[in-house]
Short mmCIF file of C-alpha atoms in Angstrom, two decimals:
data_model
loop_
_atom_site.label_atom_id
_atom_site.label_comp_id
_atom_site.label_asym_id
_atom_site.label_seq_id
_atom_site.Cartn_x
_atom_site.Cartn_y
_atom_site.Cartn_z
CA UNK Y 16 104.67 110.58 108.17
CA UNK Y 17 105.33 107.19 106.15
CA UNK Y 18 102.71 105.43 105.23
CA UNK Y 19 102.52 102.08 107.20
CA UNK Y 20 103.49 99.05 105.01
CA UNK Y 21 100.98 96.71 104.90
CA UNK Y 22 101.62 93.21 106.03
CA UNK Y 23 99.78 90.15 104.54
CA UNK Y 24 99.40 85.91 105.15
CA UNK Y 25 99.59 83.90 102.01
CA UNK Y 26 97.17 81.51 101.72
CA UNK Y 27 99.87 79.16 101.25
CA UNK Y 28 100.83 79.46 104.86
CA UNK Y 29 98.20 77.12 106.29
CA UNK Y 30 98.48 74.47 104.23
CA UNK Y 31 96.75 71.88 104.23
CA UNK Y 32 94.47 73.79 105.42
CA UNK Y 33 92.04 75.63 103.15
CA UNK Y 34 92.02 79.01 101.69
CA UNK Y 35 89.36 79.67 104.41
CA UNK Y 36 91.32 79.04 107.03
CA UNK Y 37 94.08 81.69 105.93
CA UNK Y 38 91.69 84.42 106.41
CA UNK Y 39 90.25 83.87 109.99
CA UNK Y 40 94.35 82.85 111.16
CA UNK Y 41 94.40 86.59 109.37
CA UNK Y 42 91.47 88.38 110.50
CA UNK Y 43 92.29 86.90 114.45
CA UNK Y 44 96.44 87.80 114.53
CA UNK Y 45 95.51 91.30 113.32
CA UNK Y 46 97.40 91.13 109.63
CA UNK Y 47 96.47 93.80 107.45
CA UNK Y 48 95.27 91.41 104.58
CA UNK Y 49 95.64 88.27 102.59
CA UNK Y 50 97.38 86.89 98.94
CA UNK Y 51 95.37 84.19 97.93
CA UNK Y 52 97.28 81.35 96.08
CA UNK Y 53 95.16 79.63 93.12
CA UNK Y 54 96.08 76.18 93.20
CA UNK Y 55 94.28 72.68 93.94
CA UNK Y 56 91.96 73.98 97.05
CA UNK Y 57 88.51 74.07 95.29
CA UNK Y 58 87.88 77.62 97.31
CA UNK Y 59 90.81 79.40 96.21
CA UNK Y 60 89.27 78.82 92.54
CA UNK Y 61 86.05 80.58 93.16
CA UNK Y 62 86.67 83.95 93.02
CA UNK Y 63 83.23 84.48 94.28
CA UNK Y 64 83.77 82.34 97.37
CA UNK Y 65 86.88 84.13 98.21
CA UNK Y 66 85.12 87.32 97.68
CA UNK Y 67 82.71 86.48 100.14
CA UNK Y 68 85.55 85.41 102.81
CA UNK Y 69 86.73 88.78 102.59
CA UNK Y 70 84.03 90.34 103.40
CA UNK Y 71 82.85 87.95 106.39
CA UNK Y 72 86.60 88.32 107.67
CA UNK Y 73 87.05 92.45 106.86
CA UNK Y 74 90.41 90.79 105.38
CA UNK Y 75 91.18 92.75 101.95
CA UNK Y 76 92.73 90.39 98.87
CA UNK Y 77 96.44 92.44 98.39
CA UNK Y 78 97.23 89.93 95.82
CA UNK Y 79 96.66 87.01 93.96
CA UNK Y 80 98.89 84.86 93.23
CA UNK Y 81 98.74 82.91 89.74
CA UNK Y 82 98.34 79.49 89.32
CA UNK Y 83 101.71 78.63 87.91
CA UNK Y 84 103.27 75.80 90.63
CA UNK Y 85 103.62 71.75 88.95
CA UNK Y 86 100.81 71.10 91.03
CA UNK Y 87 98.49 73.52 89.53
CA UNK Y 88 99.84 73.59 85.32
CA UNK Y 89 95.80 72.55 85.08
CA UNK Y 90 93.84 74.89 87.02
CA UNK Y 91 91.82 77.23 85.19
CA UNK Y 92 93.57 76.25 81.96
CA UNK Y 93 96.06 73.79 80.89
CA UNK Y 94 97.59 77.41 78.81
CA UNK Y 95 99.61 79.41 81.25
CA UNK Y 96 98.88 82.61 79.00
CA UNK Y 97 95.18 82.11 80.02
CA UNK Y 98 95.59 81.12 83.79
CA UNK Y 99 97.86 84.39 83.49
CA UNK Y 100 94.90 86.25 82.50
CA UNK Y 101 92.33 84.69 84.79
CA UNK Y 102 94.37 85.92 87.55
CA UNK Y 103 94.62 89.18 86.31
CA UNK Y 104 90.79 89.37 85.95
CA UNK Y 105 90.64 87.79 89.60
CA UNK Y 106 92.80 90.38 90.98
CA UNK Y 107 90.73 93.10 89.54
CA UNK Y 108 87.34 91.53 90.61
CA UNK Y 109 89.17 91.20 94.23
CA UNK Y 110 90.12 94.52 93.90
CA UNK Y 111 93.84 93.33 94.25
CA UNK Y 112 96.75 95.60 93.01
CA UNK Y 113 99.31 93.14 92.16
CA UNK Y 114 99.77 89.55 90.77
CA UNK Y 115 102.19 87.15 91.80
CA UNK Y 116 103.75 85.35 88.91
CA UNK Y 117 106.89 82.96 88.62
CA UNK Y 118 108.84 82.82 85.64
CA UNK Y 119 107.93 80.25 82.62
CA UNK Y 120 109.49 76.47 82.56
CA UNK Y 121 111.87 75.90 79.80
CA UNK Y 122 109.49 73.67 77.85
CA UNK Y 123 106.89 75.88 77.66
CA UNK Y 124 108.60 77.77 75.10
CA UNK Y 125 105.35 79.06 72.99
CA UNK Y 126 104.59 81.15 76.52
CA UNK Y 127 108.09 81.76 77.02
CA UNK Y 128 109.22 83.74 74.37
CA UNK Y 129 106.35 85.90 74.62
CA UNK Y 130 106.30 85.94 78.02
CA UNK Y 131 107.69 89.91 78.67
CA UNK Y 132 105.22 91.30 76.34
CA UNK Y 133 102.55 88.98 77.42
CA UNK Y 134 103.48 90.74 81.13
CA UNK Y 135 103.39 94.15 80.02
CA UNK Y 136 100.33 94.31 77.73
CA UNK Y 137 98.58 93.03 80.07
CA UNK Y 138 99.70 95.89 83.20
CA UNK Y 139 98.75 98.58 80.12
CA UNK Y 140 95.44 97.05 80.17
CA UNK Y 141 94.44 96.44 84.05
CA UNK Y 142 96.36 98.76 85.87
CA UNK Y 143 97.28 95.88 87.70
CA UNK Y 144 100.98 95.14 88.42
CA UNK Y 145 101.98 91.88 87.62
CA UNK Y 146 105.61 91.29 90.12
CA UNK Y 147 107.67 88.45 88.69
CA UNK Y 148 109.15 86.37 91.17
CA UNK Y 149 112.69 84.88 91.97
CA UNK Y 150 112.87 81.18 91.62
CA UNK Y 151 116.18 78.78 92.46
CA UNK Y 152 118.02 76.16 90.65
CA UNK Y 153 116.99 72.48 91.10
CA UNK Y 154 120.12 70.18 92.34
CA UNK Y 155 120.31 66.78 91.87
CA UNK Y 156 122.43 64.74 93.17
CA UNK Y 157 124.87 62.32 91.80
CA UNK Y 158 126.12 60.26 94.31
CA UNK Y 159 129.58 60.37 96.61
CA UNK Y 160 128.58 63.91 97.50
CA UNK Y 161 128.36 65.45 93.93
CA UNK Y 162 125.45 67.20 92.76
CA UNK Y 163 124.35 69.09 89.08
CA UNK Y 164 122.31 72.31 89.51
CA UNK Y 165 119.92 72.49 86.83
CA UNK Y 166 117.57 75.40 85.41
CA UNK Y 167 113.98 75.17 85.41
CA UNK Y 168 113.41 78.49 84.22
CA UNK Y 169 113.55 80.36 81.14
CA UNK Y 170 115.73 82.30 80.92
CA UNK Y 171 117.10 81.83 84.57
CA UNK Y 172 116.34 81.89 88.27
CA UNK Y 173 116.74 85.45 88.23
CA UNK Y 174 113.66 87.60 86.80
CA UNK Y 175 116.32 90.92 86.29
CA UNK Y 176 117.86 89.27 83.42
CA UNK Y 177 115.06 89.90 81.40
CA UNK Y 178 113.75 93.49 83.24
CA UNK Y 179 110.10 93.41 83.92
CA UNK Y 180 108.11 96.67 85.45
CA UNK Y 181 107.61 95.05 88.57
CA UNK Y 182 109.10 92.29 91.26
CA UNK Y 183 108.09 89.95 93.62
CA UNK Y 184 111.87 89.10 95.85
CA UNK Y 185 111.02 85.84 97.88
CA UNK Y 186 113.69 85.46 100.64
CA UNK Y 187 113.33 81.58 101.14
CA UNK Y 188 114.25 81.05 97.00
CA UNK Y 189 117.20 83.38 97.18
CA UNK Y 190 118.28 81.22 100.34
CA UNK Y 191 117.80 78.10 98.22
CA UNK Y 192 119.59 79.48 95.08
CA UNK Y 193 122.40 81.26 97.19
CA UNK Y 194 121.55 84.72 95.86
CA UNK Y 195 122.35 87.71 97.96
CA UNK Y 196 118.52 89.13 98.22
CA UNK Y 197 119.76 92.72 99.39
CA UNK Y 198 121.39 92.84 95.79
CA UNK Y 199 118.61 91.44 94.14
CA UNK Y 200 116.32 93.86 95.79
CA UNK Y 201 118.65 96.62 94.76
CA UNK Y 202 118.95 95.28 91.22
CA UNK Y 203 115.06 95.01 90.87
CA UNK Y 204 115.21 99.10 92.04
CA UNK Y 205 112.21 100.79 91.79
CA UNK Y 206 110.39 97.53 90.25
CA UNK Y 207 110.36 96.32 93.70
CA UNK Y 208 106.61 95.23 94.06
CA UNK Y 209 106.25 92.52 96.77
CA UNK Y 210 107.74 91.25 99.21
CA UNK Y 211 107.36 86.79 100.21
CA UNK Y 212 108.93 87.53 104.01
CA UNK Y 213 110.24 83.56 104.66
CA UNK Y 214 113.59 82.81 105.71
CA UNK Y 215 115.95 79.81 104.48
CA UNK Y 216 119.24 77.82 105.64
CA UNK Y 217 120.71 77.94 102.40
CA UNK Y 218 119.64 73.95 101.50
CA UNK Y 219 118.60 73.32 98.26
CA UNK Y 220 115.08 73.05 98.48
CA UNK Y 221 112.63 75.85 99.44
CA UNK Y 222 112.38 75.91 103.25
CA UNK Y 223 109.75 79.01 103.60
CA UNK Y 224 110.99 79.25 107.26
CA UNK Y 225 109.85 81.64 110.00
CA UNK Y 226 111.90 85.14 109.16
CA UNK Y 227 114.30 84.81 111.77
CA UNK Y 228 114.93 80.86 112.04
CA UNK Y 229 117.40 80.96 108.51
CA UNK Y 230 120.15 83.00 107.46
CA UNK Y 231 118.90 85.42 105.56
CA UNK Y 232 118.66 89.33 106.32
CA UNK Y 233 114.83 89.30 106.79
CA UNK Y 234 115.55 92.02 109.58
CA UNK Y 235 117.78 94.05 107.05
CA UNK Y 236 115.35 94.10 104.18
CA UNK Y 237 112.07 95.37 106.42
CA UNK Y 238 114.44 97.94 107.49
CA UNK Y 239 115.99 99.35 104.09
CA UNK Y 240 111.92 98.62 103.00
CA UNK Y 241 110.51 101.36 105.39
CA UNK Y 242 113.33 103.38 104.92
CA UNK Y 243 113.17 103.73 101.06
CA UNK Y 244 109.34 104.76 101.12
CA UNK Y 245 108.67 101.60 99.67
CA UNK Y 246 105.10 101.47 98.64
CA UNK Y 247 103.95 98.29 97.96
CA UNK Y 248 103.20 94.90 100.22
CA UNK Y 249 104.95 92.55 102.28
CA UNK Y 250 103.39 88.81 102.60
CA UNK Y 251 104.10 86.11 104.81
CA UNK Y 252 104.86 82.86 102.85
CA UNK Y 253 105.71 80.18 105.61
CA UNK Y 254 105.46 76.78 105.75
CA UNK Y 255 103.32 75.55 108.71
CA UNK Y 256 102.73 71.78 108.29
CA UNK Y 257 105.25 70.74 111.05
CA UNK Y 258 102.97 73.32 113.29
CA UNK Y 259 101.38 69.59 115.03
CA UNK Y 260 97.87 71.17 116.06
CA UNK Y 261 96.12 74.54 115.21
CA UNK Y 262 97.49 76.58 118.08
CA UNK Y 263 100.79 75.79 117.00
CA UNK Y 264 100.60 77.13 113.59
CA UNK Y 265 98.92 80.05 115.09
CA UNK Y 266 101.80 80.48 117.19
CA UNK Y 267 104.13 80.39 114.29
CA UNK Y 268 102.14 82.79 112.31
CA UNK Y 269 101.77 85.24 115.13
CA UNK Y 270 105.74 84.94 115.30
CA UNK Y 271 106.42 86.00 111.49
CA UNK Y 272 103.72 88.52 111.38
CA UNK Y 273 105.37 89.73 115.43
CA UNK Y 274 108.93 90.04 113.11
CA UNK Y 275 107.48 91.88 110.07
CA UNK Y 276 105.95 94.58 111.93
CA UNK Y 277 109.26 94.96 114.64
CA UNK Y 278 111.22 95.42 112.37
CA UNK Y 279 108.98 97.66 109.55
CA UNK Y 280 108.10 100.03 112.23
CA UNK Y 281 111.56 100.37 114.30
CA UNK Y 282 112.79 101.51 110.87
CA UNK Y 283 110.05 103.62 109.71
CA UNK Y 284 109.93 105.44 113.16
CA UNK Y 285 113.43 106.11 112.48
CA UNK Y 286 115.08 103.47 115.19
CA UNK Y 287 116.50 106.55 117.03
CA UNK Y 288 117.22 105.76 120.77
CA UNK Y 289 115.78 102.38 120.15
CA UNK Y 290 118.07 98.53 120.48
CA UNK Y 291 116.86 97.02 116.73
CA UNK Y 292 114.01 94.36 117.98
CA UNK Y 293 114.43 90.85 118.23
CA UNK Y 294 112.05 88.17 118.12
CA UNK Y 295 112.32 85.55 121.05
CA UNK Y 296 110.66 81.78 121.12
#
């Protein structure tokens, strides 16, 4: 029998709510876990405060995710080579198996050009796999309906051009940059780490939708994702702060985590005799 895939909440997803609040909204809708995301919440610092969460809530840290948004270029370090490596030591102290980590900004070019063997010395040394992430273009616009897409990232959007062991594929940035994510999932192969289940319209901004509400094959990738023995995590990275109230971002949460395991399971069992499952609002 396959081995279930285990679903997890991002801490991100109850924003601006607290790092706390992630793991009861967890522990309550029955998801198998959490990824905390370091950034400006005090909590989500303390690696002994989250520690304790875990254990109050029975909710397990699947991964950490590294401090490496604008907002948090400070936390832990104003060196992303040493917030890199805090979050690797968090991870293990969480007992964590996999670290989130975006791509470097262009004009951090010290980090940059040592960035792949920065990445892989430090998965010899933990054990800990360290799943670069797809990010998307920035577009500005110009005026009278003309825009200029421009590159944050060095040395692109697209973590494959450079080949790392492992791969976080984020559905809401391939939305945003217009990337086909079934290809990019292909191209990333076996590397294939983690899994940020959000959905996007294809705007150029990162929606983090509801999987389901966007365009893009959310369904399709839980599917081919059981099917291919695929052995690592899938998180839910939504945005909640048009929720209103508590109950509604509940409600929303209940909805992605609702999709995830449909459509995980209705694959992994096989789908035989079985309409593929649809989530209704």
């Amino acid at each position: 029998m396959t081995a279930r895939i285990p679903v997890g909440l991002s801490t991100a997803s109850v924003y601006p709510q607290p790092a706390g609040a992630a793991f009861e909204i967890a522990s309550e809708l029955g998801y198998d876990g959490v990824e905390l995301m370091v950034w400006a919440d005090p909590v989500s610092q303390d690696i002994r405060a989250v520690d304790r969460l875990s254990a109050r809530t029975g909710m397990p840290v699947l991964a950490v995710h590294a401090p490496c948004l604008l907002i948090s270029q400070r936390v832990w370090s104003p060196d992303p080579a040493e917030r890199l490596r805090r979050s690797v030591r968090a991870a293990a102290d969480l007992g964590a198996s996999t670290v989130v980590l975006h791509p470097p900004f262009r004009w951090q070019r010290k980090y940059a050009d040592g960035f792949a063997e920065l990445v892989s010395s430090l998965e010899d040394e933990s054990g800990i796999a360290i799943a670069v992430e797809n990010m998307f273009p920035v577009r500005r616009p110009l005026g009278r309906g003309r825009s200029v897409e421009m590159n944050a990232f060095k040395p692109s959007v697209d973590p494959t051009d450079v080949g790392h062991a492992n791969y976080t594929l984020d559905l809401s940035h391939s939305a945003a940059a217009h990337m086909d994510a079934l290809e990019l999932a292909k191209r990333m192969g076996d590397g294939l780490r983690h899994i940020h289940l959000a959905d996007g319209s294809g705007a150029p901004k990162d929606e983090h939708m509801v999987p389901g509400r966007g365009t893009q094959p959310c369904a399709e990738l839980c599917e081919m994702l059981a099917r291919s023995g695929f052995d690592g995590q899938v998180v839910l990275e939504v945005n909640t702060r048009r929720a209103g109230t508590p109950a509604g971002r509940r409600e929303m949460l209940a909805e992605a985590l609702l999709f995830a395991r449909l459509h995980l399971d209705w694959a992994a069992e096989g789908g035989a005799g079985k309409a593929r499952p649809g989530v209704s609002r």
